[in-house]
Every structure is written in structure tokens, then in C-alpha cells.
Coordinates of C-alpha atoms in Angstrom, one line a residue:
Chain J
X24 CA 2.1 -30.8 13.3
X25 CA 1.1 -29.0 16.6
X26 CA -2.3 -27.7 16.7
X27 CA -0.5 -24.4 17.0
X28 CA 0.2 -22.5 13.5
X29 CA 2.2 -19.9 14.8
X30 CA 4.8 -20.4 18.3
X31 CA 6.2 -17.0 19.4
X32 CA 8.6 -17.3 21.9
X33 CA 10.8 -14.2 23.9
X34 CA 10.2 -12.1 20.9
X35 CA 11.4 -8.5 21.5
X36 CA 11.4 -5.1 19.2
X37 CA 13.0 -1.7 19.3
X38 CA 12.0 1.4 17.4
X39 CA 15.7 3.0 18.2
X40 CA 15.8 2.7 21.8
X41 CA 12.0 2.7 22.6
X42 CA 11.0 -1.5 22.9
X43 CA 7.5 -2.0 21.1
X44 CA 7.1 -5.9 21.9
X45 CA 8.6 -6.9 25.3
X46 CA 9.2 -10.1 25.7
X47 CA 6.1 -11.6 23.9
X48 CA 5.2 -15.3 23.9
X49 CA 2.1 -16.2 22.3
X50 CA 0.6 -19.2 20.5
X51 CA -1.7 -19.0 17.5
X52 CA -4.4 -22.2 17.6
X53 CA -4.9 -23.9 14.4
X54 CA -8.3 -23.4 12.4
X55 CA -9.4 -21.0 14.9
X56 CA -9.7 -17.3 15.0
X57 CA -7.3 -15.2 17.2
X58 CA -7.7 -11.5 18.0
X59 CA -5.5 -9.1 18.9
X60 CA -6.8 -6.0 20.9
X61 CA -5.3 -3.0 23.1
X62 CA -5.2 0.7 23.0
X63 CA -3.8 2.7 20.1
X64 CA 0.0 2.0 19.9
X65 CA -0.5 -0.7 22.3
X66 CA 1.9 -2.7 19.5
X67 CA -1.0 -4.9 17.8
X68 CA -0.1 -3.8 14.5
X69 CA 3.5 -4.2 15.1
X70 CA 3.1 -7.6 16.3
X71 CA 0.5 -8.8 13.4
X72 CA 3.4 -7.6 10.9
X73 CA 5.9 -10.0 12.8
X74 CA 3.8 -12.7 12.1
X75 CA 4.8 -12.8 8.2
X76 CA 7.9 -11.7 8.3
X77 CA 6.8 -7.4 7.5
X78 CA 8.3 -6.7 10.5
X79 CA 11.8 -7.4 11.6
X80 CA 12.4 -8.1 15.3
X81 CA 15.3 -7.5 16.9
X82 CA 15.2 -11.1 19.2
X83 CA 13.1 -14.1 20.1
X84 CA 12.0 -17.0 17.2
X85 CA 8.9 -17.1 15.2
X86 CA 7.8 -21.2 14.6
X87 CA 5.5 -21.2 11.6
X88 CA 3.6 -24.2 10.4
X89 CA 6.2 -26.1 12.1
X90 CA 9.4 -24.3 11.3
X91 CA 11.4 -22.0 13.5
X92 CA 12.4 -19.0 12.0
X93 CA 15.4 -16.8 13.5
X94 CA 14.7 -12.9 13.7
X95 CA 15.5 -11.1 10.1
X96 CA 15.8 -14.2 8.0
X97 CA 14.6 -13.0 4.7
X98 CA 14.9 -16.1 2.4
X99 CA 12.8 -17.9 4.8
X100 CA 10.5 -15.3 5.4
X101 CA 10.2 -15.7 1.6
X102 CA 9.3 -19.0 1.4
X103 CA 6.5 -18.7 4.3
X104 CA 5.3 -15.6 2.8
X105 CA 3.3 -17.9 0.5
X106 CA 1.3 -19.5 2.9
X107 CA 0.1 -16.6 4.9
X108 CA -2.5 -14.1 3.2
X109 CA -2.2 -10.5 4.5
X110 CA -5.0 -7.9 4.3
X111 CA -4.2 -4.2 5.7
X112 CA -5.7 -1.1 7.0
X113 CA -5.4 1.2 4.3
X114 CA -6.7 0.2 0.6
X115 CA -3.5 -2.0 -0.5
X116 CA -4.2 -2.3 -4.1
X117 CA -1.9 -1.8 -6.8
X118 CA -3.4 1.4 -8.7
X119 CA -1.3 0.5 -11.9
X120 CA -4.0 -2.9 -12.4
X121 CA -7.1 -3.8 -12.7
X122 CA -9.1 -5.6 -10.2
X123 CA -8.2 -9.3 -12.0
X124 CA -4.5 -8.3 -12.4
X125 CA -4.3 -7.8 -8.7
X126 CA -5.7 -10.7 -7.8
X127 CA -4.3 -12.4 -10.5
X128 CA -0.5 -11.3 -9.8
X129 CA 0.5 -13.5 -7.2
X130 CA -1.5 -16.9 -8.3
X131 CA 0.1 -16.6 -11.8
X132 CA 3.9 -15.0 -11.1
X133 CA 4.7 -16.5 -8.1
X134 CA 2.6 -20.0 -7.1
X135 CA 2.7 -20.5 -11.3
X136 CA -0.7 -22.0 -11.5
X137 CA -2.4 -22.1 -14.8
X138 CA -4.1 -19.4 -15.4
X139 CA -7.4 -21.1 -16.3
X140 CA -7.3 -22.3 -13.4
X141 CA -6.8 -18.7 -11.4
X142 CA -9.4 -16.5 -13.6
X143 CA -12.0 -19.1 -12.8
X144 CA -11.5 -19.0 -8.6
X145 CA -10.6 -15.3 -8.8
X146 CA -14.0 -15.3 -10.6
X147 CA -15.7 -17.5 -8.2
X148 CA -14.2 -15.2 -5.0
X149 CA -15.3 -12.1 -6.4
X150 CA -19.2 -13.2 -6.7
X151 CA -18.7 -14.6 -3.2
X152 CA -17.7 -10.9 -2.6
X153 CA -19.9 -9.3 -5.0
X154 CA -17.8 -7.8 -6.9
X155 CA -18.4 -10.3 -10.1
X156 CA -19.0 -7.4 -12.6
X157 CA -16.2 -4.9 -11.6
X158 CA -13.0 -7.4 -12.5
X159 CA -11.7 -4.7 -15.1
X160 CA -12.4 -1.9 -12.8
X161 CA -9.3 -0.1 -11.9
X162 CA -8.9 0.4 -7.9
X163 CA -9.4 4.6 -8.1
X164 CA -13.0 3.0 -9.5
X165 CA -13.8 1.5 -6.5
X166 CA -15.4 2.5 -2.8
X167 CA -12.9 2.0 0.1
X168 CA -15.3 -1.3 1.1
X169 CA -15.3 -2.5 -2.7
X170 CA -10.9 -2.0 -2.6
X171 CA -10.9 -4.1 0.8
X172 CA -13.0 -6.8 -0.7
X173 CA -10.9 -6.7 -3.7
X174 CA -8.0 -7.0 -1.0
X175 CA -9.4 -10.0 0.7
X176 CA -9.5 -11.9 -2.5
X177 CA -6.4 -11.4 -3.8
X178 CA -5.4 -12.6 -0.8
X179 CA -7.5 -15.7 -0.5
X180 CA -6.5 -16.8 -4.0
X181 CA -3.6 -18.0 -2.6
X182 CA -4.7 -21.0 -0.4
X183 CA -3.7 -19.1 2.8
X184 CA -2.8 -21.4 5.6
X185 CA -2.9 -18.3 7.7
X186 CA -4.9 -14.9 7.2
X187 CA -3.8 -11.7 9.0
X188 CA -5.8 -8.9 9.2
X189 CA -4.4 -5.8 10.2
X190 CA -7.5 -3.2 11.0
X191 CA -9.3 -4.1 7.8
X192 CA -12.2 -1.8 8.7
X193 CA -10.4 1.1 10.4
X194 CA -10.6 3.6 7.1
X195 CA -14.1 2.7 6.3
X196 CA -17.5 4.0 6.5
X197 CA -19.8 2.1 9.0
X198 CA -22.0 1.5 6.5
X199 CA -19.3 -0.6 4.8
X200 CA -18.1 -2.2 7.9
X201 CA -20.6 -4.6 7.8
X202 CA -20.2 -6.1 4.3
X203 CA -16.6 -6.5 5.5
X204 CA -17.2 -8.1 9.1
X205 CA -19.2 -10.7 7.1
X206 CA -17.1 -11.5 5.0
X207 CA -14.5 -12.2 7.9
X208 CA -17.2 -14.1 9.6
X209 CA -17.7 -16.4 6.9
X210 CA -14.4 -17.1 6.5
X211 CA -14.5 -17.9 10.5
X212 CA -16.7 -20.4 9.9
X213 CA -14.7 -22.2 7.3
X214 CA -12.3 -23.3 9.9
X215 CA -9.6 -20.2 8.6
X216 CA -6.5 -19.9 10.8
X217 CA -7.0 -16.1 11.7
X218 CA -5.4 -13.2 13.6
X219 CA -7.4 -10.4 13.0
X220 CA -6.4 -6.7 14.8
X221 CA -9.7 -4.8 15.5
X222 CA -11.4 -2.4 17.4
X223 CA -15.2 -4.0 16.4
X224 CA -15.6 -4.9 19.8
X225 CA -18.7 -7.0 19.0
X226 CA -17.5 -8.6 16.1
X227 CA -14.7 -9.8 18.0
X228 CA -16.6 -10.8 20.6
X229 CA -19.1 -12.8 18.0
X230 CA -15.6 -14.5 16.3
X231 CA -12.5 -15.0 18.9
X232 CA -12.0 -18.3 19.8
X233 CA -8.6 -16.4 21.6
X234 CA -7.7 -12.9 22.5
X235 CA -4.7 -11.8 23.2
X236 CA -4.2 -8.2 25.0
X237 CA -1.8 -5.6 25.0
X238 CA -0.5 -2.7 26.5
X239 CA 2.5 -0.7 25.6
X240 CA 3.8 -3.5 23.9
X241 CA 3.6 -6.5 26.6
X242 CA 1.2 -9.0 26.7
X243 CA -1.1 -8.0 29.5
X244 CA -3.6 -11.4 29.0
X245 CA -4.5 -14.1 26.9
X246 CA -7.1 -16.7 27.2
X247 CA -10.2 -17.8 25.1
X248 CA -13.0 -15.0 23.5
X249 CA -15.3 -16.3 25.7
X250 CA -13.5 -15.8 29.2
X251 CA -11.7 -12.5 28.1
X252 CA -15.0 -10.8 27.4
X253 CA -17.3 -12.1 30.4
X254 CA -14.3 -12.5 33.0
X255 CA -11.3 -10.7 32.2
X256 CA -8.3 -11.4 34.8
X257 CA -7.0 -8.3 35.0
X258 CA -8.3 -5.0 36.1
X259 CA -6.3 -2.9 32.7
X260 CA -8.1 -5.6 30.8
X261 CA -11.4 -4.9 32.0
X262 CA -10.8 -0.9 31.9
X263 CA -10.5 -1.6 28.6
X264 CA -13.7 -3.7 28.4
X265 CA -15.8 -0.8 29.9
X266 CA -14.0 2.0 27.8
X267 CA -15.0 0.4 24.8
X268 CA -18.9 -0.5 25.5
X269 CA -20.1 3.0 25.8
Chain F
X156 CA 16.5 40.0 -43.6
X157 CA 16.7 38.4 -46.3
X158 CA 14.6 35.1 -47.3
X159 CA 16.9 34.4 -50.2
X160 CA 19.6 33.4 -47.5
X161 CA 17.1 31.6 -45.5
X162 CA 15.9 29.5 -48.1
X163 CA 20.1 29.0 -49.0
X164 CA 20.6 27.7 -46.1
X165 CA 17.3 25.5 -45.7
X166 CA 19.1 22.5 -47.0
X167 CA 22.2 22.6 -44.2
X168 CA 19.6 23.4 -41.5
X169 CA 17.4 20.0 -42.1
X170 CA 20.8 18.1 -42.1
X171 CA 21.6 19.6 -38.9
X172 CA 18.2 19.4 -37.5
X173 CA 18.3 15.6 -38.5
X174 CA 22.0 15.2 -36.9
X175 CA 20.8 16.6 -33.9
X176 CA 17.6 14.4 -33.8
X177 CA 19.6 11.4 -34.5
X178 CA 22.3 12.6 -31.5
X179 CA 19.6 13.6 -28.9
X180 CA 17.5 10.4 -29.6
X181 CA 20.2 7.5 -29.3
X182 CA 22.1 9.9 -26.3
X183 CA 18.7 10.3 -24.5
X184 CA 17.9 6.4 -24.6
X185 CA 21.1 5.7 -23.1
X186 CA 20.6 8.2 -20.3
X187 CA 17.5 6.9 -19.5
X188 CA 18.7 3.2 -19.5
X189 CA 21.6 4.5 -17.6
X190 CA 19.4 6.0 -15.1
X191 CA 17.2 3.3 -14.4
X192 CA 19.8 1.1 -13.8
X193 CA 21.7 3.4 -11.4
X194 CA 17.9 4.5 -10.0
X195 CA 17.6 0.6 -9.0
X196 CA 21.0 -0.4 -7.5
X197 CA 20.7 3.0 -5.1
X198 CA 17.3 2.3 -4.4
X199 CA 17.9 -0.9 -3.5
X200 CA 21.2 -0.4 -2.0
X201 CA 22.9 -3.0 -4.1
X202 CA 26.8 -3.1 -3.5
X203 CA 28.4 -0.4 -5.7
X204 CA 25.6 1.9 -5.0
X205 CA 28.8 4.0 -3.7
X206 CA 30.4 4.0 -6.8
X207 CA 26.8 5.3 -8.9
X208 CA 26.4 8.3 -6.6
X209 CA 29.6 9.4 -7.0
X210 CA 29.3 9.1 -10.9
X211 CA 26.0 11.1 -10.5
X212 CA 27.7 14.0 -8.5
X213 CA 30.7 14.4 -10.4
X214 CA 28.7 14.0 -13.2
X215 CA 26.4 16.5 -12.3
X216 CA 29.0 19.1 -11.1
X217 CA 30.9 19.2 -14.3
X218 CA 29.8 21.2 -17.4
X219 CA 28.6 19.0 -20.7
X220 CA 31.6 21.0 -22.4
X221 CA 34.2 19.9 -20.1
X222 CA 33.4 16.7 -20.2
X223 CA 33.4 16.9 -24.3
X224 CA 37.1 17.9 -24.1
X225 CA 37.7 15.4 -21.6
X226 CA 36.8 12.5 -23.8
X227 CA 37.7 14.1 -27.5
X228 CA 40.7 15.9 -26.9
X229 CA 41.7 14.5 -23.5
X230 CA 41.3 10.5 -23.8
X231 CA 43.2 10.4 -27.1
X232 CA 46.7 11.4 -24.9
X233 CA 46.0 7.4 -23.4
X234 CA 45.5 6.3 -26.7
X235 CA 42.1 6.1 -26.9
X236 CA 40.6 8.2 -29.6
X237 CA 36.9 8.6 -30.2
X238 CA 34.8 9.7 -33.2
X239 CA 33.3 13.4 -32.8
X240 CA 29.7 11.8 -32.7
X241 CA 30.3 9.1 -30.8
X242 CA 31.9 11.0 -27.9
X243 CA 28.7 13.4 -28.0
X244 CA 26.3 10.5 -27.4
X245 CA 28.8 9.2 -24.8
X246 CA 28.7 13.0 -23.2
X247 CA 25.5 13.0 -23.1
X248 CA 24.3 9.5 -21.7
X249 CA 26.8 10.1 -18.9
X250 CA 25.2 13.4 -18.3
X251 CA 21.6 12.8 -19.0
X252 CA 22.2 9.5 -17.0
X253 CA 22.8 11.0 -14.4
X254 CA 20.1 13.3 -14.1
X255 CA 17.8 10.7 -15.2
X256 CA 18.5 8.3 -12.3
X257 CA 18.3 11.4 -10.0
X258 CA 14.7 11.7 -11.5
X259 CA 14.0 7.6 -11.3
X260 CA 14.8 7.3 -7.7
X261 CA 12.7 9.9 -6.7
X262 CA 9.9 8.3 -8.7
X263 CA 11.0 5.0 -7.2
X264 CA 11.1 6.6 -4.1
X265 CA 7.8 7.8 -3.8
X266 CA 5.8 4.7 -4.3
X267 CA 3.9 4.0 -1.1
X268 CA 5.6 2.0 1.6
X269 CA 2.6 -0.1 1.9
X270 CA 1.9 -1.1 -1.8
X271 CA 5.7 -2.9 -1.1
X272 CA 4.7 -4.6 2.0
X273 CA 1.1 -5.7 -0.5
X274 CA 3.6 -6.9 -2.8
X275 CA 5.7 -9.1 -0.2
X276 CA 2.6 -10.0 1.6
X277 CA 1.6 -11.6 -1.9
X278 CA 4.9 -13.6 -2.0
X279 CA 6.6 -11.5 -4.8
X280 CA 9.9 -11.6 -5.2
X281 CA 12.3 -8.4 -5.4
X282 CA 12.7 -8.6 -9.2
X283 CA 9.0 -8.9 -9.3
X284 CA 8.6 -6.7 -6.9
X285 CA 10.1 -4.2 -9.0
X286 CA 8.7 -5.3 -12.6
X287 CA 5.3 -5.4 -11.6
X288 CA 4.8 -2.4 -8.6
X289 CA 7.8 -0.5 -8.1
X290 CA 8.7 0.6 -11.6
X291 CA 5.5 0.7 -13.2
X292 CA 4.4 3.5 -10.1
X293 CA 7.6 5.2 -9.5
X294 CA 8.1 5.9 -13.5
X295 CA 4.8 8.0 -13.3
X296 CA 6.0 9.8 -10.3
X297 CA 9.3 10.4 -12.4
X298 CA 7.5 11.5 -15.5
X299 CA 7.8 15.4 -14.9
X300 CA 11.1 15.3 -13.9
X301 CA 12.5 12.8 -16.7
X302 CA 10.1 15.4 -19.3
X303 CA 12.0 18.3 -18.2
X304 CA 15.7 16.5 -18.4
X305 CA 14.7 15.2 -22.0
X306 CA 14.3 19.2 -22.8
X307 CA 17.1 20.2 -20.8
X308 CA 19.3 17.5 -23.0
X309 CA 18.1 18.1 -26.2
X310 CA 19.5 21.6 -25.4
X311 CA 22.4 21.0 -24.2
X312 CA 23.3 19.5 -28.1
X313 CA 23.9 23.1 -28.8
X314 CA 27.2 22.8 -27.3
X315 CA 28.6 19.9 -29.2
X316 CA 29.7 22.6 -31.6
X317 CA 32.9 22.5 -29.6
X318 CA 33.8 19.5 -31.3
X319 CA 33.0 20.4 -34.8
X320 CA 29.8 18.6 -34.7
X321 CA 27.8 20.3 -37.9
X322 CA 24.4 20.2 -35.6
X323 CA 22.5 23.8 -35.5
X324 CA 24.9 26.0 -33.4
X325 CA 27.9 24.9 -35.4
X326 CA 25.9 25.3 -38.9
X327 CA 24.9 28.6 -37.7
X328 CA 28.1 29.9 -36.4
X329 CA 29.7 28.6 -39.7
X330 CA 27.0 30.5 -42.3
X331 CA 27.1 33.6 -40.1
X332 CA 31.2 33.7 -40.7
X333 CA 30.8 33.0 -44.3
X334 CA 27.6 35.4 -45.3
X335 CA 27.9 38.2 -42.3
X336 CA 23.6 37.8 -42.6
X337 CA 23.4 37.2 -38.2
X338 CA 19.8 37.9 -38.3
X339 CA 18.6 35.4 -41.0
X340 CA 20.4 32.4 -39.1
X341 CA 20.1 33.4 -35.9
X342 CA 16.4 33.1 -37.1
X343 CA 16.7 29.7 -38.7
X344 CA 18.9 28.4 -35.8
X345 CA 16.0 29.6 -32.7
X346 CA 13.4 28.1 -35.0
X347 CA 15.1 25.0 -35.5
X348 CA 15.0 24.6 -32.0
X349 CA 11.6 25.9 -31.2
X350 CA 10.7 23.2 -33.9
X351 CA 11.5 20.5 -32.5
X352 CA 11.6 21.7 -27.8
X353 CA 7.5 23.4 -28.2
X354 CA 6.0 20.3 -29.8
X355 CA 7.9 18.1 -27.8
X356 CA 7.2 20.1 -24.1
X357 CA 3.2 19.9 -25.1
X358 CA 3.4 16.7 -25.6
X359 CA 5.0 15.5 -22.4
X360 CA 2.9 17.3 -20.6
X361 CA -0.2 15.5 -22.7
X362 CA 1.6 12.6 -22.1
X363 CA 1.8 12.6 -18.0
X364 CA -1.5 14.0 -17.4
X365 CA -2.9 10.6 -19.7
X366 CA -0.4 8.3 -17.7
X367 CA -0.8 9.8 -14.6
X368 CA -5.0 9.6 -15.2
X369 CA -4.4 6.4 -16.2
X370 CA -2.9 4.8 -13.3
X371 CA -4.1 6.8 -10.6
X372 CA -7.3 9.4 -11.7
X373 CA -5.9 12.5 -10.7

């Protein structure tokens, strides 16, 4: 397999007639931590959510861990769904379950593991996340950083090839930005595929090994953390840069 | 008023008020199977949704008395003929499940966008989907509107005196033209219903504020 996860190529998307990605052709390195950043409605989100198949685009192919999937195939999207973990913005859990059910749902109804098996990792992630003594806890129990911990485990249960995270700390208190940074920045150093939308500027600048910018939905530049944030290339990149160090 | 008539009549009241029990209960748990059916294959736009939504209008549109005549005097002229009680329960599950899906989808429909992309994101499938999220949150959404069509049905039972169906009205209607004593059953026949629609109505509402705590604390 390529040391690419992810190969987008021409991709392009219309809200009705306005076009929210133009022409975007990205690659997503293996075991390395991507980030995506650009002003508000700069298409991030949009383009995150094309990455698992959330999204429908309108043309352009998507080549996931090796296979090349047309836009608006849904019973592949399926399949791939499985190997890519999501975490959103706003608190995603299902209200109707306790902390264990959600994590437990997609282990045990759709990967059919034994449930042993799941209770013991789900177990183990939540003390990783300390959350080890709130498992029956139902989500309207929980603080906003507790729910997006909660989050980040029931996605990790899964084995995730590939972990997208779509402004995981945007709806949080600072004070509970933190515990969720770290959490990402462990997982960074496990050698995690990641794309991660933020707008931490310095905890993107601590974990992208690439950034890719945007601007009304085009790709304005992409090159490695390191470069981007000492020597951008472009002058709307750099803007950027300045606006956001204040 | 007279309690001697009352207590008469006590014995052909509790048959009714068990007729009518019996009638509301099966003809209700059709409608609401009826409805969550047709609340799914609209919601999800599954091919025939046409067809449901034009049940539900004209279903909706016509009086429960029409469509008793329809199917007890009216379908027997095609050869089908249909028991008096049986074509009440049939009334009202094409009634009730019509309003019920009404009240379904706009439970279903209420269920946050984003706890469906959660549920995709985690690999479930549509059935899934639907078993474990979608359901489970839209029927709490749907709890005051299904409460208030289970009250609304159980009063429309009143009118399946039109085809001789001894329930209340008709038990009523029939002591009043053979005693002349309108006060006495008029009495027993707004109690019979009070009986049964002030309990019930208390308890719904008991019942959604403990669901709705349940699943969401508020």
C-alpha cells in the first residue's frame, strides 16, 4: 500500500450553485498527523466530512486505504466507514445510552466482537481517559470535555485506521481544552493516521507533520507543519499566520 | 335523578365500558403499528412513500363516520362483508394510523442531524441506524403528540354507534328511548368516559415527563 491513506483527486462540491471545494487534490500521509486550517467557512469541515463518506461530492474520487471510491457510492462508503473513527464538534453522543452503550454500540452491532472482549478495552480507554468510574453515566451527566472524551473512545474502540476530527474543542471551555489536546497528542504519538480541523494554533503547530490550507474552498497551500508555520509560501497564508498569534 | 335507574343500568354500562376498552385497545395498537411503519418508509423515502401520504391525507380528510359506512354498508355491495366490530377496529387503525405516523415522523424528524452522522460515522447500518438512535429518540419527541391522538381515538369510539355497536353512546341512546330518564344516563355515559380519558391523560403526561427525563434531563 502507498504511504498515502487517503488520495483526493479533482474533488469538487456545490451547495446549490455556490462551489465549497474547488478542485481539491490532497494526499493524507500514513501514520502521520495532517491538519486542516483556514478562516471560518473556508470549507475545512466540509472537506473533513468528505473524507468518510458524510459528505457527498458532486465530482472528483476519493482513494481510501488503497481503494478508489466514485463520488456518492454509499455501499462502499459503508464498508470504509468501519475503518475510519470520527469525532465532531458538537457533543455527538447518543442521549438515549449510557456511557458503555455508546461505546459499546458499534464494537458489538456492527464489527461483532465478543463482548468480553469490548467491555474490557472500552474499560481500558476510559481509564486512559479518566473516565473509568462514569461508564453508567448517561451523557446529560457529563461536562462537555467528559462527552468529547467519551466521544473519542467510542471512536477508538474501533481499531481506526484513520481518525478525523472535526473541531473537537470548538464548544468547550478552555479549561477543558487541554485535557482534550492531550489526549489528541498522545494518540499523535502512537503513530495514528490523523486529520484533525482546529483553530489551536499551537497545538497544531506542536502535532502537524502536514497542513493543508484553505480559503473559500480551494486549496491555497500545503506542505509540512514545520515549513507552513516558520515559512509560509504565500502571503493569504501568512495573513493568516499573523491574525491568529495575537 | 333517580339512582335506582343508575344502578339498573350499571350492569350494561360495564359491558359497554369493557367493549369499548377492548375496541380502543386492539384499534389503537394497530394505529400505532400502522404509523410507525408509514412514519419509517416516508422518513426514509422508501418507494411507495407516495402511496402512504396519500393514505394519510385522505385519511385524515374524511370523517371516522364516513369511513364506517364505507366499509360496513358500502364494501358489502363488492361482496365483502365485515363484522360490526371488526370494521370499527379496521376504522379506526386506518384513522388513528394515520395520525399516528403524522405524529412518528415528526418525532423521527426531530432527532438531531448529527446524532445520524455519529451513527454512520460508527459504521451502523440503516436498520441499526434506526433500532438503536432514530426510533428510540424520535418516539420521545412523538410522545405528546401520539398521547393526545390515543385520547382523541378513544373518543372518537363514541361514534361506532352508527353501526349498532352496543359501546356507551349506543347503550345510552338505547336506555334513554326505553326509560325517557336523559339525565341519569347522560350521567352514567359522561362518567364512563371521564373514567377511563382523566386517568389515562394524567398518566401520559406522567409518562413523557419520566421518559423524556429519562433520556434527555429536561
Amino acid at each position: 500500500m502507498s504511504e498515502h491513506l487517503i488520495e483526493v483527486r479533482n474533488l469538487n462540491k456545490f451547495y446549490g450553485k455556490k462551489k465549497v471545494l474547488d478542485e481539491i487534490n490532497v494526499t493524507i500521509p500514513k501514520n502521520k498527523v495532517t491538519v486542516l486550517l483556514g478562516p471560518s467557512g473556508s470549507g475545512k469541515s466540509t472537506m473533513i466530512r468528505t473524507f468518510n463518506g458524510l459528505e457527498p461530492f458532486n465530482s472528483g474520487t476519493i482513494t481510501l486505504f488503497g481503494e478508489t471510491i466514485a463520488a456518492n457510492n454509499k455501499k462502499q462508503w459503508a464498508i470504509i466507514q468501519t475503518r475510519i473513527g470520527m469525532v465532531f464538534q458538537s457533543y455527538d453522543l447518543f442521549p438515549n445510552m449510557t456511557v458503555i452503550k455508546n461505546i459499546l454500540l458499534g464494537p458489538l452491532k456492527v464489527q461483532k466482537r465478543s463482548r468480553e472482549e469490548v467491555i474490557k478495552k472500552a474499560r481500558d480507554l476510559l481509564k486512559e481517559v479518566g473516565l473509568e468510574d462514569y461508564e453508567n453515566a448517561y451523557p446529560r451527566e457529563l461536562s462537555g470535555g467528559q462527552k468529547q472524551r467519551v466521544a473519542i473512545v467510542r471512536a477508538l474502540i474501533l481499531n481506526p485506521e484513520l481518525m478525523l476530527f472535526d473541531e473537537v474543542t470548538a464548544s468547550l471551555d478552555p479549561e477543558m481544552v487541554r485535557g482534550i489536546l492531550d489526549i489528541l497528542k498522545n494518540l499523535a504519538n502512537q503513530n495514528l493516521t490523523m486529520v484533525i480541523v482546529t483553530h489551536e494554533m499551537n497545538f497544531a503547530r506542536q502535532v502537524a507533520d502536514k497542513v493543508i490550507f484553505l480559503e473559500n474552498g480551494k486549496i491555497i497551500e500545503q506542505g509540512d507543519g514545520q515549513s507552513f508555520f516558520e515559512n509560509p509560501t504565500t502571503k493569504r497564508a501568512e495573513a493568516f499566520l499573523e491574525s491568529m498569534s495575537f | 335523578m333517580s339512582w335506582a335507574y343508575i344502578q339498573q343500568a350499571m350492569p350494561d354500562y360495564i359491558k359497554a365500558f369493557w367493549l369499548r376498552l377492548k375496541l380502543s385497545t386492539i384499534g389503537i395498537a394497530g394505529a400505532v403499528l400502522v404509523g410507525i411503519v408509514a412514519a419509517f418508509i416516508i422518513y426514509y423515502k422508501i418507494p411507495g412513500h407516495r402511496i402512504i401520504l396519500s393514505y394519510i391525507e385522505i385519511a385524515r380528510n374524511t370523517p371516522l363516520l364516513i369511513q364506517l359506512f364505507f366499509i360496513y354498508y358500502g364494501l358489502p355491495i363488492t361482496g365483502i362483508k365485515i363484522p360490526a366490530q371488526q370494521t370499527a377496529i379496521i376504522g379506526l387503525v386506518f384513522l388513528g394510523g394515520a395520525y399516528m405516523s403524522d405524529a412518528f415522523l415528526g418525532g423521527l424528524r426531530a432527532v438531531p442531524k448529527i446524532q445520524i452522522e455519529s451513527g454512520r460515522a460508527i459504521g451502523l447500518s440503516t436498520f441499526q441506524l434506526s433500532r438503536f438512535v432514530v426510533f428510540p429518540q424520535g418516539f420521545i419527541f412523538s410522545l405528546p403528540a401520539l398521547a393526545a391522538n390515543v385520547i382523541f381515538l378513544i373518543k372518537e369510539t363514541s361514534i361506532f354507534t352508527v353501526i349498532a355497536i352496543p359501546e356507551i353512546t349506543n347503550t345510552t341512546l338505547d336506555l334513554i328511548g326505553q326509560n325517557y330518564r336523559t339525565n341519569e344516563y347522560l350521567l352514567m355515559m359522561v362518567s364512563s368516559y371521564a373514567v377511563i380519558l382523566i386517568p389515562l391523560s394524567v398518566f401520559l403526561s406522567w409518562i413523557e415527563r419520566r421518559i423524556r427525563y429519562a433520556n434527555f434531563g429536561n
